[in-house]
Tab-separated table of C-alpha atoms and ligand atoms in Angstrom:
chain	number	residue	atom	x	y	z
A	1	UNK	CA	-13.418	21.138	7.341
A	2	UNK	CA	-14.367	21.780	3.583
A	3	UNK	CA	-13.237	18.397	1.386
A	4	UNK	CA	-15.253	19.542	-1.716
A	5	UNK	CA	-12.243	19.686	-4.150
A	6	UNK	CA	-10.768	16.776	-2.861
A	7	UNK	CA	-13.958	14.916	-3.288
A	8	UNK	CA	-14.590	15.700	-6.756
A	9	UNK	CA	-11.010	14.990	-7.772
A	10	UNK	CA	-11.408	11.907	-6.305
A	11	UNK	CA	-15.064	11.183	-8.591
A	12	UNK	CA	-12.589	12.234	-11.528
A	13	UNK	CA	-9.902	10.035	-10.364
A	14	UNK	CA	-12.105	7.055	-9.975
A	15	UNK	CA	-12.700	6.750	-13.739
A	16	UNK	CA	-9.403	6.902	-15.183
A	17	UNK	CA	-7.660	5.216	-11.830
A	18	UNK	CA	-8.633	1.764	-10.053
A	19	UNK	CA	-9.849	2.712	-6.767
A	20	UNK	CA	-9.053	6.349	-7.727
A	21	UNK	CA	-5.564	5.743	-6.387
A	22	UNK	CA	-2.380	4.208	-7.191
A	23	UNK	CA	-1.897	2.287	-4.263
A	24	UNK	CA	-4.657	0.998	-2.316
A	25	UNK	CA	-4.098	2.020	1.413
A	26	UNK	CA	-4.006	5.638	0.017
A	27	UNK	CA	-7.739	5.421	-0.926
A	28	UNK	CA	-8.818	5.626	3.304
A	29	UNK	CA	-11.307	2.413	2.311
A	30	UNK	CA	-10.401	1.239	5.983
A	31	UNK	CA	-11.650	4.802	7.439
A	32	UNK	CA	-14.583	4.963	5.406
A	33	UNK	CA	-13.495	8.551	3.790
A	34	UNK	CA	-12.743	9.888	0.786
A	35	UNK	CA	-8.815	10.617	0.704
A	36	UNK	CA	-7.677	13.830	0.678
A	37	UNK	CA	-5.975	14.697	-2.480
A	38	UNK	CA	-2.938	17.267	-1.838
A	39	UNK	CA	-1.497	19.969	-3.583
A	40	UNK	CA	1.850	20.317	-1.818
A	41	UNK	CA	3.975	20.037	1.120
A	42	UNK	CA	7.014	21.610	3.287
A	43	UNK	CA	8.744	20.520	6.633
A	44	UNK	CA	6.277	19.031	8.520
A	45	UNK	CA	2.789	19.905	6.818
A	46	UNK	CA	1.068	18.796	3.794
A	47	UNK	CA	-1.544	21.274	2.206
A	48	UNK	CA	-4.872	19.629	0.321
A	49	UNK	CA	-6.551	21.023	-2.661
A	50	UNK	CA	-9.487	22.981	-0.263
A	51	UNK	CA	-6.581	24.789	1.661
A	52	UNK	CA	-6.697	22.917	4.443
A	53	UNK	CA	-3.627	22.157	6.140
A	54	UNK	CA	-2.574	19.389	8.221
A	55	UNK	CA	0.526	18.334	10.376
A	56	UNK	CA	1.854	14.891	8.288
A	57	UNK	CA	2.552	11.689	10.467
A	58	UNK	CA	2.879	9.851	7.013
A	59	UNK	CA	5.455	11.646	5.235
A	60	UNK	CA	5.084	9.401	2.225
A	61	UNK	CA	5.396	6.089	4.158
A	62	UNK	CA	8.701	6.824	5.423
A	63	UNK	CA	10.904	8.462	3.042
A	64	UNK	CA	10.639	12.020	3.952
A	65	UNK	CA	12.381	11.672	7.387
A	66	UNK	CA	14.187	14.799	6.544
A	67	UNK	CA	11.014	16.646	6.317
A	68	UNK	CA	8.910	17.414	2.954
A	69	UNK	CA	11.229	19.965	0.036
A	70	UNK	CA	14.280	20.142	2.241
A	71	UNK	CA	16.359	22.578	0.323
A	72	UNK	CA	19.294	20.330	0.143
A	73	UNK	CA	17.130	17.545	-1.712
A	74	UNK	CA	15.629	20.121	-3.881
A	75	UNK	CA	19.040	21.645	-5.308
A	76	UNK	CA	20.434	18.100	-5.923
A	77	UNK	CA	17.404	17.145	-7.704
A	78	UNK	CA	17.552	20.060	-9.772
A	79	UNK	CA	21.184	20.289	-10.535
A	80	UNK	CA	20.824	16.720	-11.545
A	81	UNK	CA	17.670	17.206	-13.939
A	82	UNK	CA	19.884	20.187	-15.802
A	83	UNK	CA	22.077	17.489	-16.435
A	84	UNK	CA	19.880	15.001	-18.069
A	85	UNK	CA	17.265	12.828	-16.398
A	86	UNK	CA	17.935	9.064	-17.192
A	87	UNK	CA	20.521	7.294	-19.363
A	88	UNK	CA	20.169	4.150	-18.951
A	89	UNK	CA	24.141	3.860	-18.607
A	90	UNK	CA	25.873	3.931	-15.389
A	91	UNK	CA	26.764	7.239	-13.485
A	92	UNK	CA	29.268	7.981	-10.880
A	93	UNK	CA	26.426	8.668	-8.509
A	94	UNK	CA	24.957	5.004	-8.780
A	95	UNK	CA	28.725	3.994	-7.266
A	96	UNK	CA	28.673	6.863	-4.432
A	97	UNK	CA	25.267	6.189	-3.015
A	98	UNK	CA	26.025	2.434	-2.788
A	99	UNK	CA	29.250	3.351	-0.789
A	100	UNK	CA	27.230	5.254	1.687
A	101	UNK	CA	24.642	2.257	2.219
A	102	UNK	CA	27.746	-0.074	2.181
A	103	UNK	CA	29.555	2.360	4.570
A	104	UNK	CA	26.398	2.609	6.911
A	105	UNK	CA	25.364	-0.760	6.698
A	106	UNK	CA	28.524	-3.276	7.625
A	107	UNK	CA	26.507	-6.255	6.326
A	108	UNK	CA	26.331	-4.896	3.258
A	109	UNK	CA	29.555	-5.164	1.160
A	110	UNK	CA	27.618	-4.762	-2.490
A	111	UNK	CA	24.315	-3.612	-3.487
A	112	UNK	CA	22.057	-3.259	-6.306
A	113	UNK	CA	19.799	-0.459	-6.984
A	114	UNK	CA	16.186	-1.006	-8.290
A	115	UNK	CA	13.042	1.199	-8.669
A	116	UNK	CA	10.592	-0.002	-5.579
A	117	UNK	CA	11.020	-1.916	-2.367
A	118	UNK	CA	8.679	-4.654	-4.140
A	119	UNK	CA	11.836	-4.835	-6.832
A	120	UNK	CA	14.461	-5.162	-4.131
A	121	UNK	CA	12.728	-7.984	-1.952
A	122	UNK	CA	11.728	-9.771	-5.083
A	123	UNK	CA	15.076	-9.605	-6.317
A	124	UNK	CA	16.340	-10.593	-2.697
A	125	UNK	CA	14.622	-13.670	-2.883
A	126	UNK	CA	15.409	-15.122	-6.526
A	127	UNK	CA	18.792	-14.487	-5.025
A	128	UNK	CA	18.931	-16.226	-2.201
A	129	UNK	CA	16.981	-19.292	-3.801
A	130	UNK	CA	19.156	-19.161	-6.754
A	131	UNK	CA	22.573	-19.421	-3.968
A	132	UNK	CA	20.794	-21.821	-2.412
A	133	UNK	CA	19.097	-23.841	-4.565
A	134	UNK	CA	16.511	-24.295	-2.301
A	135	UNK	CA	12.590	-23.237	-3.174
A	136	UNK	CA	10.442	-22.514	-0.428
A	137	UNK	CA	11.010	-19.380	1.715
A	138	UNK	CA	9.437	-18.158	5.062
A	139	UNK	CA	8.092	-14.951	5.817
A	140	UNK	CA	5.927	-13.650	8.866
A	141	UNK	CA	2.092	-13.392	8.594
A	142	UNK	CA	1.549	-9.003	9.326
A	143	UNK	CA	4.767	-8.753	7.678
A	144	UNK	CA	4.002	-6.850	3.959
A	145	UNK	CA	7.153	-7.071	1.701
A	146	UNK	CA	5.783	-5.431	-1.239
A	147	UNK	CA	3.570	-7.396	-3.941
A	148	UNK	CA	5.607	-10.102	-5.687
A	149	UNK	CA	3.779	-13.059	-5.945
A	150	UNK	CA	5.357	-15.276	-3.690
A	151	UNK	CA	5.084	-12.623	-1.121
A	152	UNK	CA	1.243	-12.167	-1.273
A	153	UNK	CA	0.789	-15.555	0.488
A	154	UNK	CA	-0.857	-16.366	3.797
A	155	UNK	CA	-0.196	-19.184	5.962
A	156	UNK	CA	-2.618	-22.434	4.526
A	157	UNK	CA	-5.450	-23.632	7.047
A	158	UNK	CA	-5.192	-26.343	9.663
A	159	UNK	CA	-1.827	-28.972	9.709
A	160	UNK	CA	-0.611	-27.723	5.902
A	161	UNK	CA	1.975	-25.559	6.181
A	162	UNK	CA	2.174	-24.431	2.920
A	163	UNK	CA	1.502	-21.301	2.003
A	164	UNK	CA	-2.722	-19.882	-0.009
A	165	UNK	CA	-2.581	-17.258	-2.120
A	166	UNK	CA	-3.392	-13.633	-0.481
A	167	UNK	CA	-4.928	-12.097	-3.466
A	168	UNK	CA	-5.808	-14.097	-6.438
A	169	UNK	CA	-4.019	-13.854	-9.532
A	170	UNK	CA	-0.973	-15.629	-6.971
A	171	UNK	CA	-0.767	-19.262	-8.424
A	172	UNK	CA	-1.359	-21.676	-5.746
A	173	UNK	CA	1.738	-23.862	-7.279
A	174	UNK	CA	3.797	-20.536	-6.223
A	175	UNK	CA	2.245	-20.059	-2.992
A	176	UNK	CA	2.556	-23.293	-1.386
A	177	UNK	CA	6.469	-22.912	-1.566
A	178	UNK	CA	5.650	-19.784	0.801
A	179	UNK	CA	5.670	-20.816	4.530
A	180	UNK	CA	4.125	-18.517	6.939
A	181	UNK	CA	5.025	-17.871	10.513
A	182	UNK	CA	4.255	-15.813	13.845
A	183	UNK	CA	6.479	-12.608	14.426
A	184	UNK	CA	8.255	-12.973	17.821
A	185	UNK	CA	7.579	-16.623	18.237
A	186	UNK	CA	10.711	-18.972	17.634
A	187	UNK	CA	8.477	-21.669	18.230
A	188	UNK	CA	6.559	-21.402	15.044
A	189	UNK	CA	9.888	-20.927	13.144
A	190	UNK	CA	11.371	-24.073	14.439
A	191	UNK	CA	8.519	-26.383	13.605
A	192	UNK	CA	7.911	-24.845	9.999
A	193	UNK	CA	11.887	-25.435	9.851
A	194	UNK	CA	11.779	-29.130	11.113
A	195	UNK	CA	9.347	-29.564	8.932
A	196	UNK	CA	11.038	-28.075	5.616
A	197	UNK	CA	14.329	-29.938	6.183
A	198	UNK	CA	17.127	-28.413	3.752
A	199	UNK	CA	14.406	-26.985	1.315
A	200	UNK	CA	14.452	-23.160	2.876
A	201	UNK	CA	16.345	-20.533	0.678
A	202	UNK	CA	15.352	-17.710	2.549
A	203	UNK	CA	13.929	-16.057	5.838
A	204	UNK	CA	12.630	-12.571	5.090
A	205	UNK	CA	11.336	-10.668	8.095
A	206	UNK	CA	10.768	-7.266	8.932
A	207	UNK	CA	13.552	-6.595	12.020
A	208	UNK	CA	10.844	-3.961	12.931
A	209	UNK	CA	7.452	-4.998	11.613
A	210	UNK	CA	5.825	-1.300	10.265
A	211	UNK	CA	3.151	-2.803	8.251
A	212	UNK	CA	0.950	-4.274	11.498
A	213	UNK	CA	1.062	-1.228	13.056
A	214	UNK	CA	4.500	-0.818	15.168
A	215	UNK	CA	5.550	-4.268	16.529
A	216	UNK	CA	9.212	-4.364	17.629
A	217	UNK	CA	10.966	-7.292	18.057
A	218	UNK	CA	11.054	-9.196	21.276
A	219	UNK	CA	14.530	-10.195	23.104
A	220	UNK	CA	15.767	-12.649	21.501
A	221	UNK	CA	13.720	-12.655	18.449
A	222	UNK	CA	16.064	-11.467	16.233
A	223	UNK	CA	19.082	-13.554	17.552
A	224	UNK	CA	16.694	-16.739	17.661
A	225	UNK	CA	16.600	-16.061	13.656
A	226	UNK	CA	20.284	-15.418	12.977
A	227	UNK	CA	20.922	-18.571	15.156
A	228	UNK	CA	18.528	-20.776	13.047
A	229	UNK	CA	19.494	-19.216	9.699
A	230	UNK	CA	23.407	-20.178	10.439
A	231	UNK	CA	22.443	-24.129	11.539
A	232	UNK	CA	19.799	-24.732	8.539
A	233	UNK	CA	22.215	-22.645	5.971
A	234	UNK	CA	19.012	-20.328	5.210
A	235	UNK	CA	19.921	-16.948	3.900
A	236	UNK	CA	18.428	-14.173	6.359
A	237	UNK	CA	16.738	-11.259	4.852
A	238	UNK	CA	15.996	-8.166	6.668
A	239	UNK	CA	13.466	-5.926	4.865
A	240	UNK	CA	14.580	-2.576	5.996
A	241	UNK	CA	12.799	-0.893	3.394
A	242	UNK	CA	10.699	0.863	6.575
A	243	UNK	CA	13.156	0.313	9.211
A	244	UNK	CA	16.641	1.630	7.079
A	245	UNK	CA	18.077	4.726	7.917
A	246	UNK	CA	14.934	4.990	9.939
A	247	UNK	CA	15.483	3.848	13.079
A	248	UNK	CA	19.074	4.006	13.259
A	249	UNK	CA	21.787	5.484	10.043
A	250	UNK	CA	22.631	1.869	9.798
A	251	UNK	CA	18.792	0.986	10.625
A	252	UNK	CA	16.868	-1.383	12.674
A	253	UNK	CA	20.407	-3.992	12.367
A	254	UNK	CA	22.627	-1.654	13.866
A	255	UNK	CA	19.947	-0.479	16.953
A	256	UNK	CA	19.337	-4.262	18.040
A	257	UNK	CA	22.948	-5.687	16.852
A	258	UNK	CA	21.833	-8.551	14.562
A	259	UNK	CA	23.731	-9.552	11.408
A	260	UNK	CA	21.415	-10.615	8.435
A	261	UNK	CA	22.823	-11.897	4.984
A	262	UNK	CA	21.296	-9.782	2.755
A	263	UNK	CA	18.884	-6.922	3.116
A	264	UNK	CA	16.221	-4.809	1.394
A	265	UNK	CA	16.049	-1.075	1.500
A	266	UNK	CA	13.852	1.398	-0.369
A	267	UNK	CA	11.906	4.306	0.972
A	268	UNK	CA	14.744	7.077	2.730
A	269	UNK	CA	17.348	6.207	0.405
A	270	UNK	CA	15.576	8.089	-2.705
A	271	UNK	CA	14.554	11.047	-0.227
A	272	UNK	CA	11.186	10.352	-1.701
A	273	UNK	CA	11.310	9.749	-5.755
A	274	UNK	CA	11.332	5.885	-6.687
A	275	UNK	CA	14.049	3.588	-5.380
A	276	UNK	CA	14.681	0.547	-3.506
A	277	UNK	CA	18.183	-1.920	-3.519
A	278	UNK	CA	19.408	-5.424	-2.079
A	279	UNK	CA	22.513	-5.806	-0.657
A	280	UNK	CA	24.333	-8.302	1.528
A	281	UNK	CA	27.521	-10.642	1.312
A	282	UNK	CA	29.792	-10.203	-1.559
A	283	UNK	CA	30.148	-14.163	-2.298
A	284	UNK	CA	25.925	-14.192	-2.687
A	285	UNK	CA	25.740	-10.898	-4.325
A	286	UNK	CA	28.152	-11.598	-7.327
A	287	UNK	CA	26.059	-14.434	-8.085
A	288	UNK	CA	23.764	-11.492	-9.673
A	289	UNK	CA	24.048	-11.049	-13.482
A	290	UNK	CA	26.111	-10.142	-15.239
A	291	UNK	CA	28.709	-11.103	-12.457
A	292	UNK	CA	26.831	-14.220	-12.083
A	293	UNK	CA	23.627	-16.243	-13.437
A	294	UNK	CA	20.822	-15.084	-11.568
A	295	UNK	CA	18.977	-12.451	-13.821
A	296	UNK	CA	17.891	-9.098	-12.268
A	297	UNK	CA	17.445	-5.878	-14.279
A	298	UNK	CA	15.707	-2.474	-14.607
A	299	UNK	CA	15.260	0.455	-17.158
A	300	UNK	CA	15.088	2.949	-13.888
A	301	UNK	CA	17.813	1.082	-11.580
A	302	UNK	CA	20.039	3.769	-10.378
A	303	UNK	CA	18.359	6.746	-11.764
A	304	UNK	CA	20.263	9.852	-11.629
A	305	UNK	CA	17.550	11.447	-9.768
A	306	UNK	CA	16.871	9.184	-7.273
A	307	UNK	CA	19.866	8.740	-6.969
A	308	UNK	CA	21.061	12.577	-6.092
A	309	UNK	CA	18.060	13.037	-3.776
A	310	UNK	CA	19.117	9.801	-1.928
A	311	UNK	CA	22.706	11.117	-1.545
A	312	UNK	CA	21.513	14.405	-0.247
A	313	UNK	CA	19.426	12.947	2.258
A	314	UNK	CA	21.980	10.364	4.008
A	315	UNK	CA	24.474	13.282	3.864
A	316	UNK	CA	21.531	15.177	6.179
A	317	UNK	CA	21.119	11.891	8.168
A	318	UNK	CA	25.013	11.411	8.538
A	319	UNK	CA	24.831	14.899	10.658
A	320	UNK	CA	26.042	14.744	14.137
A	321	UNK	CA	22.631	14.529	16.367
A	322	UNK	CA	20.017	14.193	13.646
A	323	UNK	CA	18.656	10.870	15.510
A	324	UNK	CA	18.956	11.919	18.999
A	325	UNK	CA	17.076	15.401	18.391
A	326	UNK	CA	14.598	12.719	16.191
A	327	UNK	CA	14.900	10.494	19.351
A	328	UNK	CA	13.174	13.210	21.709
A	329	UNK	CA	10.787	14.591	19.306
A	330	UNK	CA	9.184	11.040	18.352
A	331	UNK	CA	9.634	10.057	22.053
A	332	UNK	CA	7.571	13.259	22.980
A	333	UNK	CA	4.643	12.864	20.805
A	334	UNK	CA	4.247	9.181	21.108
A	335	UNK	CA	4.313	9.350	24.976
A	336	UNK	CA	1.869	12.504	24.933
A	337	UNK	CA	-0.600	10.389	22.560
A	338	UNK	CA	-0.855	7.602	25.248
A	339	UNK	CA	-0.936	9.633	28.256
A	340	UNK	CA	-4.072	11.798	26.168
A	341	UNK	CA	-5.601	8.440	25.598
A	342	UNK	CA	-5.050	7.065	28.983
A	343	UNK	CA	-6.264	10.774	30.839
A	344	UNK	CA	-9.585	10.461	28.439
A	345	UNK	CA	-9.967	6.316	29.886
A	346	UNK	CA	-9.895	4.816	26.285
A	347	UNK	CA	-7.594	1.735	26.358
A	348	UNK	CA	-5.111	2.050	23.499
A	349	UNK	CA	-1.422	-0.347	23.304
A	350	UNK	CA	1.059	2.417	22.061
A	351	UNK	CA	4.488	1.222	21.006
A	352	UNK	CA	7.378	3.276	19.259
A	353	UNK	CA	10.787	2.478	17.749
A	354	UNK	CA	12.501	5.657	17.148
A	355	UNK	CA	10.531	7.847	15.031
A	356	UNK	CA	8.108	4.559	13.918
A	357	UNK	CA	4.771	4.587	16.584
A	358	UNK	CA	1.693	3.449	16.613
A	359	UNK	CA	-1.159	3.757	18.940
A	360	UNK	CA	-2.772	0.218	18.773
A	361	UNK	CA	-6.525	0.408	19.854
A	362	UNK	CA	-6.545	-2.692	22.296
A	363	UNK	CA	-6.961	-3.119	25.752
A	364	UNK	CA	-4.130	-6.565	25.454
A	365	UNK	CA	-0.754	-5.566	24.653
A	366	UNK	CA	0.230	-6.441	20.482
A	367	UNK	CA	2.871	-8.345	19.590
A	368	UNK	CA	2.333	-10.205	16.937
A	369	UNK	CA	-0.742	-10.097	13.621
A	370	UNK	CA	-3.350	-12.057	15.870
A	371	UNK	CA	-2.875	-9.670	18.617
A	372	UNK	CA	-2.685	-6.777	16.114
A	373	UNK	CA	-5.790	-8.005	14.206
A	374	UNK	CA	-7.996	-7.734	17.415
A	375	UNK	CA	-7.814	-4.032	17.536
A	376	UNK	CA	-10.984	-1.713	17.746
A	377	UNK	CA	-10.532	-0.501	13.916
A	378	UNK	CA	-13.898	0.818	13.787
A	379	UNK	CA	-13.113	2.876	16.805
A	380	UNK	CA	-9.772	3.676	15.449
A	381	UNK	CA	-11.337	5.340	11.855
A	382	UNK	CA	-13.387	7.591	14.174
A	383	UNK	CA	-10.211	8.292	15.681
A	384	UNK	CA	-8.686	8.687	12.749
A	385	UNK	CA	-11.038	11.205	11.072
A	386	UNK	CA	-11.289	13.084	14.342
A	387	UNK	CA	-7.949	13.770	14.033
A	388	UNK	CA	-7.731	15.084	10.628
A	389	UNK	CA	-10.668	17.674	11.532
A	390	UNK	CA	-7.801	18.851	14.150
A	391	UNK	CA	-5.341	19.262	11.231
A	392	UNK	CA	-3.206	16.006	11.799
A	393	UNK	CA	-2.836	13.554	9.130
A	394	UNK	CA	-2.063	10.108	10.722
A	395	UNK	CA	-1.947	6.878	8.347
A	396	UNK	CA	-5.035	5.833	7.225
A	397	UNK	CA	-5.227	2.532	8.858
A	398	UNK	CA	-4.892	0.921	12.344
A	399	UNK	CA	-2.486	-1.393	10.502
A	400	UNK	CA	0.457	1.420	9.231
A	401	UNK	CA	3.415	2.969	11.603
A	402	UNK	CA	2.947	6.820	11.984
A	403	UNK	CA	6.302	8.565	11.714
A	404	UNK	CA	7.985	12.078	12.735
A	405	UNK	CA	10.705	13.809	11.042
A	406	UNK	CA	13.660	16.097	11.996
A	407	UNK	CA	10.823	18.835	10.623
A	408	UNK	CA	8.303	18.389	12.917
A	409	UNK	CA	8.471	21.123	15.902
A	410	UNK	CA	7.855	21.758	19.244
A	411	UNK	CA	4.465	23.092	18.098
A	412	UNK	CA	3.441	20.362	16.055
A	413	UNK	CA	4.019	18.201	18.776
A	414	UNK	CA	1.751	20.433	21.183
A	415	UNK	CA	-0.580	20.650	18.715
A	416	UNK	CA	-0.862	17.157	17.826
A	417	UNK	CA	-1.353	15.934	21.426
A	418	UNK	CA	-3.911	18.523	22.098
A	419	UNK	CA	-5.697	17.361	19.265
A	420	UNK	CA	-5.683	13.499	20.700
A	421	UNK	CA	-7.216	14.752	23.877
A	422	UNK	CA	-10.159	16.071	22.024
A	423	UNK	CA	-10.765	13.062	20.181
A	424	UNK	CA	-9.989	10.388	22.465
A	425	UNK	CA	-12.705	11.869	24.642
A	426	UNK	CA	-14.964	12.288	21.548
A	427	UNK	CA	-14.374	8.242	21.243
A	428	UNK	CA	-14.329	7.339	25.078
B	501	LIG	P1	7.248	-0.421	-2.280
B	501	LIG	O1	7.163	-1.417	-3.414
B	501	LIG	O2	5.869	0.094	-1.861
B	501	LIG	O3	8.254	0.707	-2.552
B	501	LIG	O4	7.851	-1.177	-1.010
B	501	LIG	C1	7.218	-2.342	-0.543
B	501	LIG	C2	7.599	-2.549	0.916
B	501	LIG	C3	8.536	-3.505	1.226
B	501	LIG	N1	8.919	-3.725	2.509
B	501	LIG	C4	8.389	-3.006	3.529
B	501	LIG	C5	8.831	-3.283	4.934
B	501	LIG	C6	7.417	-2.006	3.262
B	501	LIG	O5	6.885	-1.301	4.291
B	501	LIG	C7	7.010	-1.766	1.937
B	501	LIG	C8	5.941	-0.737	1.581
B	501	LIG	N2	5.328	-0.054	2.669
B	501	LIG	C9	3.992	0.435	2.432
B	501	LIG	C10	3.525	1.094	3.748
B	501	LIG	N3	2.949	0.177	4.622
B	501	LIG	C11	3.916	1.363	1.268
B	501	LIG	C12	2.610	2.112	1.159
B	501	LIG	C13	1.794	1.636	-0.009
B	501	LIG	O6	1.687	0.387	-0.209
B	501	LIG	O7	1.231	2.506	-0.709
């Protein structure tokens, strides 16, 4: 497969761009490639700048679940840009796309709009300290929440339990009020809990982790958190930025039937220009300026754009049997990629919630980041690049969730599980 274009761009790239990119997983480091750099997309493919063409298990790292330039999102983006782009005042459209999140997510009864899903869990979090007064917040190590400070933290080495900057430039005065905990395990919640007595604002947790791979939940996960939350008086956040509208219209809250306080979207609910919000309980909500004290703006919050091609894709969601027909197509591919690995004898751990999978290369099953981190990734970027020369774009990472959309066919699915018995053979 010819990459020359790509490549070059990329060369350009590199010396106007850090890393050539503007986010860092898009730059394939982890494969050991240079990224493709594409020219277009529609329904289920994306299109690179040396022709090639390749079915997308990306799809922009969530938000085109409706498929890439579905006409509907196209006309309300235009129709909206004839009308002026950005005001900076509010719009009637800022007021109906809340309605519709507030309307398909109960816990929600007001929600702010903001530019990124960094913004809204950010936001989410000076929130619930500011209700609570309290300082510290917990979060789940393999859970990513975006790039605010406080959320690029690890958990600290040995008995400490405070949190070590992840990147530097985090000051270490703001990371240590960051405590870090295993996904799934109660255990580890209760102990940081006991041991951070009435000083908690927040826990933030993604109800499906997406940025380990795909790790649901495990029974009674989610319920062990809601339970905790109510006794310590600790605000729970569910990022949904991933999981929203993904998994379920009312997302990952309505499929396992757990109430949070407040929670982040982003992602689907701009049908793929920039957007995240916040939302949760009125009384902690209208403690946000210029209701209440706790300051929280943006230049772009609400932007008539985003904001039109975010209506027009819940009203595609909202159809009658959009998930179900999503249901069989993701359930289709996911179960035909483990079956090819299993028929060529290479070991993967494939899990799948809705249209989220992932195809974890491990022999142990993966429920949590130290059973994620042992993965084969060296085996997986073969994988990985194999796949692409078959003309299927996965994430670039063992770490990211692969996901389907209402565009991807019969075909594709064929196709794509064709493709996997080729190259988990090549790899076996
Ligand atoms: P953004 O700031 O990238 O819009 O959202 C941050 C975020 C927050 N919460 C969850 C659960 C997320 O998955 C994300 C962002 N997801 C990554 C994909 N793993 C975005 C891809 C990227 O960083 O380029």
């Amino acid at each position: 497969m010819n990459h020359e274009r790509s490549s070059f761009l990329f060369q350009q790239a590199i010396a106007s761009i850090p890393g050539g990119v503007n986010s860092p997983v898009r730059a394939f480091k982890s494969v050991g490639a240079d990224p493709l750099f594409i020219k277009k997309a529609a329904g289920s493919h994306i299109y690179d700048e040396d022709g090639n063409t390749f079915i997308d298990y990306v799809g922009s790292w969530g938000p085109m679940i409706a498929g890439h330039c579905h006409p509907d999102i196209i006309k309300a983006v235009q129709d909206t840009m004839a009308s002026g782009a950005s005001f900076g005042a509010p719009t009637e459209r800022e007021t109906i796309l809340a309605n519709m999140v507030i309307e398909a997510v109960p816990s929600i009864e007001m929600v702010r709009m903001v530019s990124s899903g960094t913004e809204a869990t950010m936001s989410a979090i000076r929130l619930a300290r500011g209700y609570t007064g309290r300082d510290k917040i917990l979060k789940f190590s393999g859970c990513y929440h975006g790039h605010a400070d406080s959320l690029l933290v690890k958990a600290g080495s040995g008995a400490a339990t405070f949190g070590v900057p992840d990147s530097p430039g985090v000051p270490a005065d703001v990371a240590k009020l960051t405590l870090t905990a295993e996904y799934n395990s109660l255990d580890s919640v209760n102990a940081l809990v006991a041991g951070n007595k009435n000083s908690i604002a927040c826990i933030i947790v993604e109800p499906v982790a997406g940025n380990m791979g795909t790790v649901p939940p495990r029974e009674g996960f989610l319920e062990g958190l809601r339970e905790i939350c109510t006794n310590e008086g600790i605000i729970l956040i569910f990022d949904e930025v991933m999981s929203g509208f993904r998994v379920a219209y009312g997302g990952a809250q309505e499929l396992y039937g757990v109430t949070p306080d407040m929670t982040t979207l982003g992602k689907i609910i701009g049908g793929g220009l920039p957007v995240g919000a916040f939302g949760g309980k009125r009384e902690i909500m209208e403690k946000l300026s210029p209701s209440g004290g706790i300051y929280q703006a943006g230049t772009l919050s609400g932007n008539p754009l985003a904001m039109s091609a975010g209506i027009a894709t819940l009203n595609i969601l909202k159809q009658p049997g959009f998930y179900k027909v999503l249901e069989e197509k993701s359930r289709a591919v996911a179960d035909g990629i483990a079956k090819a690995a299993m028929n060529a004898g290479y070991p993967i751990y494939s899990t799948r919630v809705g249209s989220m999978f992932c195809a974890f290369f491990s022999k142990n099953n993966v429920y949590d980041w130290p059973t994620a981190s042992q993965c084969d990734t060296k085996a997986f970027a073969k994988y990985f690049l194999a796949m692409l020369d078959e003309g299927v774009y996965l994430a670039p990472s063992q770490f990211e969730t692969a996901f389907v959309s209402a565009a991807h066919s019969e075909a594709d699915i064929e196709k794509t599980i064709a493709a996997a018995a080729k190259c988990f053979k090549l790899i076996a």
